[in-house]
Amino acid sequence: MGGRINNWSDVPSADEYHYASSPEHRNADYFADAFGRMGLQDSGASSSSQPSYYLTSGSPVVEIDQAEFRERVRSFHGDEINHIANNPQEYSEFVSERARRTADVASSFAIRRDSDAARYYSYQLGNRSVGLQRTEAGFPMATEFTSQRWREQFPGRTDVTSIVDFQVAHPLVGNAGDILLEHQLRQDGERPLVNWRPANDEARARAEQMGFVDVDHNDMVLDPTQSRQWRYRDGEWQRATNSPMYLSKVKTPSDDEPSPESDSDGDFM
């Protein structure tokens, strides 16, 4: 349970960039304009071409393999993120601070060997990854938590269903963490109980807003049935306060990312 979690989508702000990424704003043209000004629009896109961004009911989260995950994590402390972090006059201090936390979490991710149960997910905008999440299998709470408060917090439950071991999000896509978490709740079925270890105070504050409660030292757990932030509808978990639509992007050749190099030794980075 030694994972590091990014700042997630942060405490809400009126900042333009966080506002632009909010799913409540349903006009795809607005998204295209906002993301274009933030540098995520295709360089070759024009007002006469097909809109790059649109809204869809299909989840943008896909499962990827370990090698691809490792390769993509590097981009979250690469040139683009560092440029955002170092240019608050261009992106705002709020967004630049998010970028600094993103780079810190991604670059300090421990060299470790994943278990066979680890699974890897990417939030895709076209071929671009704007959020990554690694999960591990759940565990019996009686053997892993030193505190016994979980017995009262989750009566009748004995096991955590999964661990969100690592999560990192692009600083310009404010709801990426929420969507990745939603995906994990769906993976865990009708009665999920998800373990989370926040990497910083901002991540902790956001986790509390999304329904996580403290169970043990630096261990938080979410039971979505106890939170108004989540609802179970049509056989799957959904974010209760947000639109069920997701921002998506037409795939273009300019989106292509480098193919991950083979890495079979099991040690991250």
PDB file of C-alpha atoms in Angstrom:
ATOM      1  CA  MET A   1       0.000   0.000   0.000  1.00  0.00           C
ATOM      2  CA  GLY A   2       2.897   2.333  -0.658  1.00  0.00           C
ATOM      3  CA  GLY A   3       1.481   4.179  -3.630  1.00  0.00           C
ATOM      4  CA  ARG A   4       1.685   7.902  -4.318  1.00  0.00           C
ATOM      5  CA  ILE A   5      -1.385   9.811  -5.415  1.00  0.00           C
ATOM      6  CA  ASN A   6      -1.313  13.104  -7.265  1.00  0.00           C
ATOM      7  CA  ASN A   7      -3.246  16.263  -6.422  1.00  0.00           C
ATOM      8  CA  TRP A   8      -6.214  14.692  -8.231  1.00  0.00           C
ATOM      9  CA  SER A   9      -8.526  17.416  -9.516  1.00  0.00           C
ATOM     10  CA  ASP A  10      -7.756  19.798  -6.668  1.00  0.00           C
ATOM     11  CA  VAL A  11     -10.014  21.917  -4.518  1.00  0.00           C
ATOM     12  CA  PRO A  12     -12.432  23.730  -6.883  1.00  0.00           C
ATOM     13  CA  SER A  13     -11.227  27.051  -8.255  1.00  0.00           C
ATOM     14  CA  ALA A  14     -12.621  29.779 -10.469  1.00  0.00           C
ATOM     15  CA  ASP A  15      -9.463  29.581 -12.524  1.00  0.00           C
ATOM     16  CA  GLU A  16     -10.127  29.581 -16.260  1.00  0.00           C
ATOM     17  CA  TYR A  17      -8.352  26.308 -16.902  1.00  0.00           C
ATOM     18  CA  HIS A  18     -10.121  24.338 -14.225  1.00  0.00           C
ATOM     19  CA  TYR A  19     -13.400  25.862 -15.419  1.00  0.00           C
ATOM     20  CA  ALA A  20     -12.682  24.815 -18.979  1.00  0.00           C
ATOM     21  CA  SER A  21     -12.180  21.192 -17.960  1.00  0.00           C
ATOM     22  CA  SER A  22     -15.393  20.960 -15.941  1.00  0.00           C
ATOM     23  CA  PRO A  23     -17.836  18.465 -17.493  1.00  0.00           C
ATOM     24  CA  GLU A  24     -20.826  20.680 -16.730  1.00  0.00           C
ATOM     25  CA  HIS A  25     -19.910  22.914 -19.681  1.00  0.00           C
ATOM     26  CA  ARG A  26     -21.412  20.830 -22.445  1.00  0.00           C
ATOM     27  CA  ASN A  27     -20.635  22.758 -25.605  1.00  0.00           C
ATOM     28  CA  ALA A  28     -17.909  20.948 -27.552  1.00  0.00           C
ATOM     29  CA  ASP A  29     -16.985  24.134 -29.413  1.00  0.00           C
ATOM     30  CA  TYR A  30     -16.300  25.779 -26.068  1.00  0.00           C
ATOM     31  CA  PHE A  31     -14.038  22.873 -25.123  1.00  0.00           C
ATOM     32  CA  ALA A  32     -12.167  23.052 -28.415  1.00  0.00           C
ATOM     33  CA  ASP A  33     -11.562  26.773 -28.000  1.00  0.00           C
ATOM     34  CA  ALA A  34     -10.506  26.456 -24.362  1.00  0.00           C
ATOM     35  CA  PHE A  35      -8.149  23.550 -24.949  1.00  0.00           C
ATOM     36  CA  GLY A  36      -6.756  25.227 -28.029  1.00  0.00           C
ATOM     37  CA  ARG A  37      -5.768  28.241 -25.927  1.00  0.00           C
ATOM     38  CA  MET A  38      -4.212  25.855 -23.408  1.00  0.00           C
ATOM     39  CA  GLY A  39      -2.023  24.190 -26.016  1.00  0.00           C
ATOM     40  CA  LEU A  40      -3.890  20.873 -26.284  1.00  0.00           C
ATOM     41  CA  GLN A  41      -5.543  21.630 -29.615  1.00  0.00           C
ATOM     42  CA  ASP A  42      -4.091  20.186 -32.801  1.00  0.00           C
ATOM     43  CA  SER A  43      -1.564  22.505 -34.371  1.00  0.00           C
ATOM     44  CA  GLY A  44      -3.150  21.897 -37.745  1.00  0.00           C
ATOM     45  CA  ALA A  45      -6.754  22.398 -36.649  1.00  0.00           C
ATOM     46  CA  SER A  46      -8.751  25.231 -38.146  1.00  0.00           C
ATOM     47  CA  SER A  47     -12.205  26.703 -37.730  1.00  0.00           C
ATOM     48  CA  SER A  48     -13.294  25.028 -40.955  1.00  0.00           C
ATOM     49  CA  SER A  49     -12.110  21.554 -40.028  1.00  0.00           C
ATOM     50  CA  GLN A  50     -14.039  18.952 -38.064  1.00  0.00           C
ATOM     51  CA  PRO A  51     -14.113  19.816 -34.346  1.00  0.00           C
ATOM     52  CA  SER A  52     -11.348  17.984 -32.498  1.00  0.00           C
ATOM     53  CA  TYR A  53     -13.201  17.812 -29.163  1.00  0.00           C
ATOM     54  CA  TYR A  54     -16.682  16.488 -28.548  1.00  0.00           C
ATOM     55  CA  LEU A  55     -18.789  15.006 -25.754  1.00  0.00           C
ATOM     56  CA  THR A  56     -19.620  11.311 -25.583  1.00  0.00           C
ATOM     57  CA  SER A  57     -21.274   8.896 -23.173  1.00  0.00           C
ATOM     58  CA  GLY A  58     -18.415   6.409 -23.484  1.00  0.00           C
ATOM     59  CA  SER A  59     -15.735   6.412 -20.790  1.00  0.00           C
ATOM     60  CA  PRO A  60     -12.333   7.695 -21.992  1.00  0.00           C
ATOM     61  CA  VAL A  61     -10.419   5.345 -19.664  1.00  0.00           C
ATOM     62  CA  VAL A  62      -8.622   2.399 -21.256  1.00  0.00           C
ATOM     63  CA  GLU A  63      -6.470  -0.364 -19.820  1.00  0.00           C
ATOM     64  CA  ILE A  64      -2.828  -0.393 -20.930  1.00  0.00           C
ATOM     65  CA  ASP A  65       0.096  -2.705 -20.240  1.00  0.00           C
ATOM     66  CA  GLN A  66       2.922  -2.191 -17.780  1.00  0.00           C
ATOM     67  CA  ALA A  67       5.536  -1.070 -20.309  1.00  0.00           C
ATOM     68  CA  GLU A  68       3.225   1.516 -21.852  1.00  0.00           C
ATOM     69  CA  PHE A  69       2.268   2.784 -18.403  1.00  0.00           C
ATOM     70  CA  ARG A  70       5.894   3.286 -17.432  1.00  0.00           C
ATOM     71  CA  GLU A  71       6.617   5.134 -20.651  1.00  0.00           C
ATOM     72  CA  ARG A  72       3.633   7.438 -20.223  1.00  0.00           C
ATOM     73  CA  VAL A  73       4.455   8.290 -16.615  1.00  0.00           C
ATOM     74  CA  ARG A  74       7.675   9.873 -17.855  1.00  0.00           C
ATOM     75  CA  SER A  75       5.694  12.415 -19.856  1.00  0.00           C
ATOM     76  CA  PHE A  76       4.110  13.695 -16.632  1.00  0.00           C
ATOM     77  CA  HIS A  77       7.479  15.044 -15.509  1.00  0.00           C
ATOM     78  CA  GLY A  78       8.739  15.873 -18.991  1.00  0.00           C
ATOM     79  CA  ASP A  79       9.156  19.052 -21.015  1.00  0.00           C
ATOM     80  CA  GLU A  80       5.465  19.901 -21.421  1.00  0.00           C
ATOM     81  CA  ILE A  81       4.600  19.648 -17.727  1.00  0.00           C
ATOM     82  CA  ASN A  82       7.754  21.502 -16.709  1.00  0.00           C
ATOM     83  CA  HIS A  83       6.943  24.275 -19.193  1.00  0.00           C
ATOM     84  CA  ILE A  84       3.523  24.726 -17.580  1.00  0.00           C
ATOM     85  CA  ALA A  85       5.096  24.646 -14.120  1.00  0.00           C
ATOM     86  CA  ASN A  86       7.664  27.300 -15.004  1.00  0.00           C
ATOM     87  CA  ASN A  87       5.336  29.725 -16.800  1.00  0.00           C
ATOM     88  CA  PRO A  88       2.604  30.931 -14.434  1.00  0.00           C
ATOM     89  CA  GLN A  89       2.306  34.137 -16.454  1.00  0.00           C
ATOM     90  CA  GLU A  90       1.058  32.018 -19.351  1.00  0.00           C
ATOM     91  CA  TYR A  91      -1.046  29.435 -17.509  1.00  0.00           C
ATOM     92  CA  SER A  92      -1.839  31.128 -14.131  1.00  0.00           C
ATOM     93  CA  GLU A  93      -0.206  30.427 -10.784  1.00  0.00           C
ATOM     94  CA  PHE A  94      -2.959  27.933  -9.930  1.00  0.00           C
ATOM     95  CA  VAL A  95      -2.284  25.768 -12.974  1.00  0.00           C
ATOM     96  CA  SER A  96       1.501  26.081 -12.671  1.00  0.00           C
ATOM     97  CA  GLU A  97       1.348  24.913  -9.070  1.00  0.00           C
ATOM     98  CA  ARG A  98      -0.733  21.928 -10.175  1.00  0.00           C
ATOM     99  CA  ALA A  99       1.938  21.167 -12.782  1.00  0.00           C
ATOM    100  CA  ARG A 100       4.691  21.318 -10.160  1.00  0.00           C
ATOM    101  CA  ARG A 101       2.839  18.819  -7.985  1.00  0.00           C
ATOM    102  CA  THR A 102       2.198  16.603 -11.002  1.00  0.00           C
ATOM    103  CA  ALA A 103       5.891  16.553 -11.914  1.00  0.00           C
ATOM    104  CA  ASP A 104       6.895  15.906  -8.309  1.00  0.00           C
ATOM    105  CA  VAL A 105       4.603  12.906  -7.926  1.00  0.00           C
ATOM    106  CA  ALA A 106       5.520  11.436 -11.316  1.00  0.00           C
ATOM    107  CA  SER A 107       9.285  11.888 -10.915  1.00  0.00           C
ATOM    108  CA  SER A 108       9.453  10.605  -7.346  1.00  0.00           C
ATOM    109  CA  PHE A 109       7.461   7.461  -8.015  1.00  0.00           C
ATOM    110  CA  ALA A 110       9.438   4.747  -6.240  1.00  0.00           C
ATOM    111  CA  ILE A 111      11.479   2.152  -8.081  1.00  0.00           C
ATOM    112  CA  ARG A 112       9.561  -0.977  -7.257  1.00  0.00           C
ATOM    113  CA  ARG A 113       8.374  -4.300  -8.574  1.00  0.00           C
ATOM    114  CA  ASP A 114       4.668  -4.459  -9.285  1.00  0.00           C
ATOM    115  CA  SER A 115       2.647  -7.440  -8.214  1.00  0.00           C
ATOM    116  CA  ASP A 116       1.044  -9.749 -10.740  1.00  0.00           C
ATOM    117  CA  ALA A 117      -2.322  -8.251  -9.762  1.00  0.00           C
ATOM    118  CA  ALA A 118      -1.368  -4.683 -10.755  1.00  0.00           C
ATOM    119  CA  ARG A 119      -3.480  -3.096 -13.483  1.00  0.00           C
ATOM    120  CA  TYR A 120      -2.805   0.063 -15.446  1.00  0.00           C
ATOM    121  CA  TYR A 121      -5.212   2.635 -16.875  1.00  0.00           C
ATOM    122  CA  SER A 122      -4.995   5.746 -19.011  1.00  0.00           C
ATOM    123  CA  TYR A 123      -7.496   8.566 -19.527  1.00  0.00           C
ATOM    124  CA  GLN A 124      -7.272   9.235 -23.263  1.00  0.00           C
ATOM    125  CA  LEU A 125      -7.918  12.409 -25.235  1.00  0.00           C
ATOM    126  CA  GLY A 126      -7.311  11.104 -28.728  1.00  0.00           C
ATOM    127  CA  ASN A 127      -3.958   9.334 -28.520  1.00  0.00           C
ATOM    128  CA  ARG A 128      -2.807  11.605 -25.705  1.00  0.00           C
ATOM    129  CA  SER A 129      -2.807  10.359 -22.118  1.00  0.00           C
ATOM    130  CA  VAL A 130      -4.035  13.056 -19.714  1.00  0.00           C
ATOM    131  CA  GLY A 131      -4.292  10.840 -16.648  1.00  0.00           C
ATOM    132  CA  LEU A 132      -2.763   7.596 -15.406  1.00  0.00           C
ATOM    133  CA  GLN A 133      -3.789   5.214 -12.661  1.00  0.00           C
ATOM    134  CA  ARG A 134      -2.308   2.014 -11.327  1.00  0.00           C
ATOM    135  CA  THR A 135      -4.304  -0.262  -9.055  1.00  0.00           C
ATOM    136  CA  GLU A 136      -3.529  -3.284  -6.928  1.00  0.00           C
ATOM    137  CA  ALA A 137      -5.757  -6.015  -5.543  1.00  0.00           C
ATOM    138  CA  GLY A 138      -7.639  -5.486  -2.310  1.00  0.00           C
ATOM    139  CA  PHE A 139      -6.810  -6.928   1.105  1.00  0.00           C
ATOM    140  CA  PRO A 140      -8.359  -7.982   4.429  1.00  0.00           C
ATOM    141  CA  MET A 141      -8.685  -4.872   6.581  1.00  0.00           C
ATOM    142  CA  ALA A 142      -8.088  -6.833   9.790  1.00  0.00           C
ATOM    143  CA  THR A 143      -4.555  -7.753   8.739  1.00  0.00           C
ATOM    144  CA  GLU A 144      -3.483  -4.488   7.064  1.00  0.00           C
ATOM    145  CA  PHE A 145      -4.924  -1.676   9.188  1.00  0.00           C
ATOM    146  CA  THR A 146      -3.568  -1.114  12.694  1.00  0.00           C
ATOM    147  CA  SER A 147      -6.642   0.898  13.683  1.00  0.00           C
ATOM    148  CA  GLN A 148      -9.922  -0.908  14.231  1.00  0.00           C
ATOM    149  CA  ARG A 149     -12.146   2.040  13.318  1.00  0.00           C
ATOM    150  CA  TRP A 150     -13.001   0.428   9.980  1.00  0.00           C
ATOM    151  CA  ARG A 151     -15.278  -2.005  11.817  1.00  0.00           C
ATOM    152  CA  GLU A 152     -17.607   0.867  12.715  1.00  0.00           C
ATOM    153  CA  GLN A 153     -17.074   2.811   9.499  1.00  0.00           C
ATOM    154  CA  PHE A 154     -17.919  -0.103   7.209  1.00  0.00           C
ATOM    155  CA  PRO A 155     -20.149  -2.504   9.190  1.00  0.00           C
ATOM    156  CA  GLY A 156     -20.369  -5.958   7.700  1.00  0.00           C
ATOM    157  CA  ARG A 157     -17.392  -5.414   5.407  1.00  0.00           C
ATOM    158  CA  THR A 158     -14.091  -7.240   5.839  1.00  0.00           C
ATOM    159  CA  ASP A 159     -12.043  -6.524   2.706  1.00  0.00           C
ATOM    160  CA  VAL A 160     -10.951  -3.558   0.633  1.00  0.00           C
ATOM    161  CA  THR A 161     -11.827  -4.377  -2.988  1.00  0.00           C
ATOM    162  CA  SER A 162      -8.867  -2.560  -4.570  1.00  0.00           C
ATOM    163  CA  ILE A 163      -6.043  -0.095  -3.959  1.00  0.00           C
ATOM    164  CA  VAL A 164      -5.545   3.013  -6.078  1.00  0.00           C
ATOM    165  CA  ASP A 165      -1.787   2.725  -5.788  1.00  0.00           C
ATOM    166  CA  PHE A 166      -0.762   5.579  -8.084  1.00  0.00           C
ATOM    167  CA  GLN A 167      -2.575   8.337  -9.916  1.00  0.00           C
ATOM    168  CA  VAL A 168      -1.329  11.358 -11.828  1.00  0.00           C
ATOM    169  CA  ALA A 169      -3.277  13.856 -13.951  1.00  0.00           C
ATOM    170  CA  HIS A 170      -2.412  16.509 -16.519  1.00  0.00           C
ATOM    171  CA  PRO A 171      -2.621  19.931 -14.838  1.00  0.00           C
ATOM    172  CA  LEU A 172      -4.892  21.276 -17.584  1.00  0.00           C
ATOM    173  CA  VAL A 173      -7.477  18.483 -17.287  1.00  0.00           C
ATOM    174  CA  GLY A 174      -8.950  19.152 -13.884  1.00  0.00           C
ATOM    175  CA  ASN A 175     -11.417  16.252 -13.659  1.00  0.00           C
ATOM    176  CA  ALA A 176      -9.127  13.469 -14.913  1.00  0.00           C
ATOM    177  CA  GLY A 177      -8.625  12.038 -11.428  1.00  0.00           C
ATOM    178  CA  ASP A 178     -12.356  11.896 -10.748  1.00  0.00           C
ATOM    179  CA  ILE A 179     -12.948  10.002 -13.986  1.00  0.00           C
ATOM    180  CA  LEU A 180     -10.149   7.526 -13.266  1.00  0.00           C
ATOM    181  CA  LEU A 181     -11.600   6.873  -9.819  1.00  0.00           C
ATOM    182  CA  GLU A 182     -15.072   6.410 -11.292  1.00  0.00           C
ATOM    183  CA  HIS A 183     -13.621   3.775 -13.607  1.00  0.00           C
ATOM    184  CA  GLN A 184     -12.144   1.885 -10.668  1.00  0.00           C
ATOM    185  CA  LEU A 185     -15.442   1.880  -8.785  1.00  0.00           C
ATOM    186  CA  ARG A 186     -17.037   0.321 -11.845  1.00  0.00           C
ATOM    187  CA  GLN A 187     -14.301  -2.309 -11.994  1.00  0.00           C
ATOM    188  CA  ASP A 188     -15.005  -3.257  -8.387  1.00  0.00           C
ATOM    189  CA  GLY A 189     -18.708  -3.873  -8.924  1.00  0.00           C
ATOM    190  CA  GLU A 190     -21.811  -3.002  -6.937  1.00  0.00           C
ATOM    191  CA  ARG A 191     -20.120  -2.843  -3.520  1.00  0.00           C
ATOM    192  CA  PRO A 192     -16.647  -1.321  -3.935  1.00  0.00           C
ATOM    193  CA  LEU A 193     -14.431  -0.342  -1.040  1.00  0.00           C
ATOM    194  CA  VAL A 194     -11.385   1.471  -2.426  1.00  0.00           C
ATOM    195  CA  ASN A 195      -8.163   2.220  -0.552  1.00  0.00           C
ATOM    196  CA  TRP A 196      -6.275   5.477  -1.273  1.00  0.00           C
ATOM    197  CA  ARG A 197      -3.022   6.985   0.007  1.00  0.00           C
ATOM    198  CA  PRO A 198      -2.830  10.736  -0.743  1.00  0.00           C
ATOM    199  CA  ALA A 199       0.537  12.183  -1.705  1.00  0.00           C
ATOM    200  CA  ASN A 200      -0.108  15.706  -0.432  1.00  0.00           C
ATOM    201  CA  ASP A 201      -2.583  17.908   1.431  1.00  0.00           C
ATOM    202  CA  GLU A 202      -4.391  18.914  -1.752  1.00  0.00           C
ATOM    203  CA  ALA A 203      -4.986  15.273  -2.653  1.00  0.00           C
ATOM    204  CA  ARG A 204      -6.298  14.602   0.847  1.00  0.00           C
ATOM    205  CA  ALA A 205      -8.714  17.540   0.685  1.00  0.00           C
ATOM    206  CA  ARG A 206     -10.064  16.431  -2.672  1.00  0.00           C
ATOM    207  CA  ALA A 207     -10.372  12.814  -1.526  1.00  0.00           C
ATOM    208  CA  GLU A 208     -12.465  13.947   1.432  1.00  0.00           C
ATOM    209  CA  GLN A 209     -14.727  15.873  -0.927  1.00  0.00           C
ATOM    210  CA  MET A 210     -15.213  12.732  -3.006  1.00  0.00           C
ATOM    211  CA  GLY A 211     -16.240  10.635  -0.005  1.00  0.00           C
ATOM    212  CA  PHE A 212     -13.011   9.089   1.288  1.00  0.00           C
ATOM    213  CA  VAL A 213     -12.622   8.817   5.056  1.00  0.00           C
ATOM    214  CA  ASP A 214      -9.518   8.313   7.191  1.00  0.00           C
ATOM    215  CA  VAL A 215      -9.156   4.743   8.394  1.00  0.00           C
ATOM    216  CA  ASP A 216      -5.505   4.451   9.376  1.00  0.00           C
ATOM    217  CA  HIS A 217      -2.362   6.577   9.215  1.00  0.00           C
ATOM    218  CA  ASN A 218      -2.261   7.993   5.670  1.00  0.00           C
ATOM    219  CA  ASP A 219      -4.853   5.440   4.572  1.00  0.00           C
ATOM    220  CA  MET A 220      -8.246   6.549   3.280  1.00  0.00           C
ATOM    221  CA  VAL A 221     -11.124   4.378   2.100  1.00  0.00           C
ATOM    222  CA  LEU A 222     -14.150   5.143  -0.059  1.00  0.00           C
ATOM    223  CA  ASP A 223     -17.496   3.391   0.276  1.00  0.00           C
ATOM    224  CA  PRO A 224     -19.544   5.137  -2.438  1.00  0.00           C
ATOM    225  CA  THR A 225     -22.796   3.939  -0.877  1.00  0.00           C
ATOM    226  CA  GLN A 226     -22.057   6.299   2.032  1.00  0.00           C
ATOM    227  CA  SER A 227     -21.293   9.353  -0.120  1.00  0.00           C
ATOM    228  CA  ARG A 228     -23.576  11.772  -1.945  1.00  0.00           C
ATOM    229  CA  GLN A 229     -20.843  12.262  -4.524  1.00  0.00           C
ATOM    230  CA  TRP A 230     -21.637   8.909  -6.129  1.00  0.00           C
ATOM    231  CA  ARG A 231     -24.705   7.118  -7.435  1.00  0.00           C
ATOM    232  CA  TYR A 232     -25.297   3.607  -8.724  1.00  0.00           C
ATOM    233  CA  ARG A 233     -27.356   3.751 -11.906  1.00  0.00           C
ATOM    234  CA  ASP A 234     -27.885   1.340 -14.794  1.00  0.00           C
ATOM    235  CA  GLY A 235     -25.528  -1.166 -13.210  1.00  0.00           C
ATOM    236  CA  GLU A 236     -22.530   1.125 -12.778  1.00  0.00           C
ATOM    237  CA  TRP A 237     -21.142   3.834 -10.520  1.00  0.00           C
ATOM    238  CA  GLN A 238     -21.324   7.440 -11.683  1.00  0.00           C
ATOM    239  CA  ARG A 239     -20.222  10.798 -10.339  1.00  0.00           C
ATOM    240  CA  ALA A 240     -23.464  12.140  -8.870  1.00  0.00           C
ATOM    241  CA  THR A 241     -22.720  15.845  -9.216  1.00  0.00           C
ATOM    242  CA  ASN A 242     -21.352  15.842 -12.743  1.00  0.00           C
ATOM    243  CA  SER A 243     -22.638  15.342 -16.250  1.00  0.00           C
ATOM    244  CA  PRO A 244     -22.576  11.702 -17.419  1.00  0.00           C
ATOM    245  CA  MET A 245     -20.878  12.918 -20.607  1.00  0.00           C
ATOM    246  CA  TYR A 246     -17.128  12.771 -21.163  1.00  0.00           C
ATOM    247  CA  LEU A 247     -14.851  14.995 -23.164  1.00  0.00           C
ATOM    248  CA  SER A 248     -13.321  13.082 -26.052  1.00  0.00           C
ATOM    249  CA  LYS A 249     -11.086  13.940 -28.985  1.00  0.00           C
ATOM    250  CA  VAL A 250     -10.824  12.886 -32.596  1.00  0.00           C
ATOM    251  CA  LYS A 251      -7.609  10.924 -33.097  1.00  0.00           C
ATOM    252  CA  THR A 252      -5.171  12.574 -35.495  1.00  0.00           C
ATOM    253  CA  PRO A 253      -1.623  11.708 -36.631  1.00  0.00           C
ATOM    254  CA  SER A 254      -0.305  14.644 -34.595  1.00  0.00           C
ATOM    255  CA  ASP A 255      -1.538  12.922 -31.429  1.00  0.00           C
ATOM    256  CA  ASP A 256       0.713   9.911 -31.817  1.00  0.00           C
ATOM    257  CA  GLU A 257       2.929   9.227 -28.842  1.00  0.00           C
ATOM    258  CA  PRO A 258       6.249   7.348 -28.978  1.00  0.00           C
ATOM    259  CA  SER A 259       5.927   3.602 -28.785  1.00  0.00           C
ATOM    260  CA  PRO A 260       7.003   2.330 -25.366  1.00  0.00           C
ATOM    261  CA  GLU A 261      10.303   0.535 -25.206  1.00  0.00           C
ATOM    262  CA  SER A 262      10.284  -2.994 -23.882  1.00  0.00           C
ATOM    263  CA  ASP A 263      11.015  -3.205 -20.172  1.00  0.00           C
ATOM    264  CA  SER A 264      10.709  -6.635 -18.673  1.00  0.00           C
ATOM    265  CA  ASP A 265      12.785  -6.333 -15.514  1.00  0.00           C
ATOM    266  CA  GLY A 266       9.798  -5.231 -13.412  1.00  0.00           C
ATOM    267  CA  ASP A 267      11.513  -2.208 -11.860  1.00  0.00           C
ATOM    268  CA  PHE A 268       9.717   1.064 -12.527  1.00  0.00           C
ATOM    269  CA  MET A 269      11.702   3.660 -14.511  1.00  0.00           C
TER     270      MET A 269
END
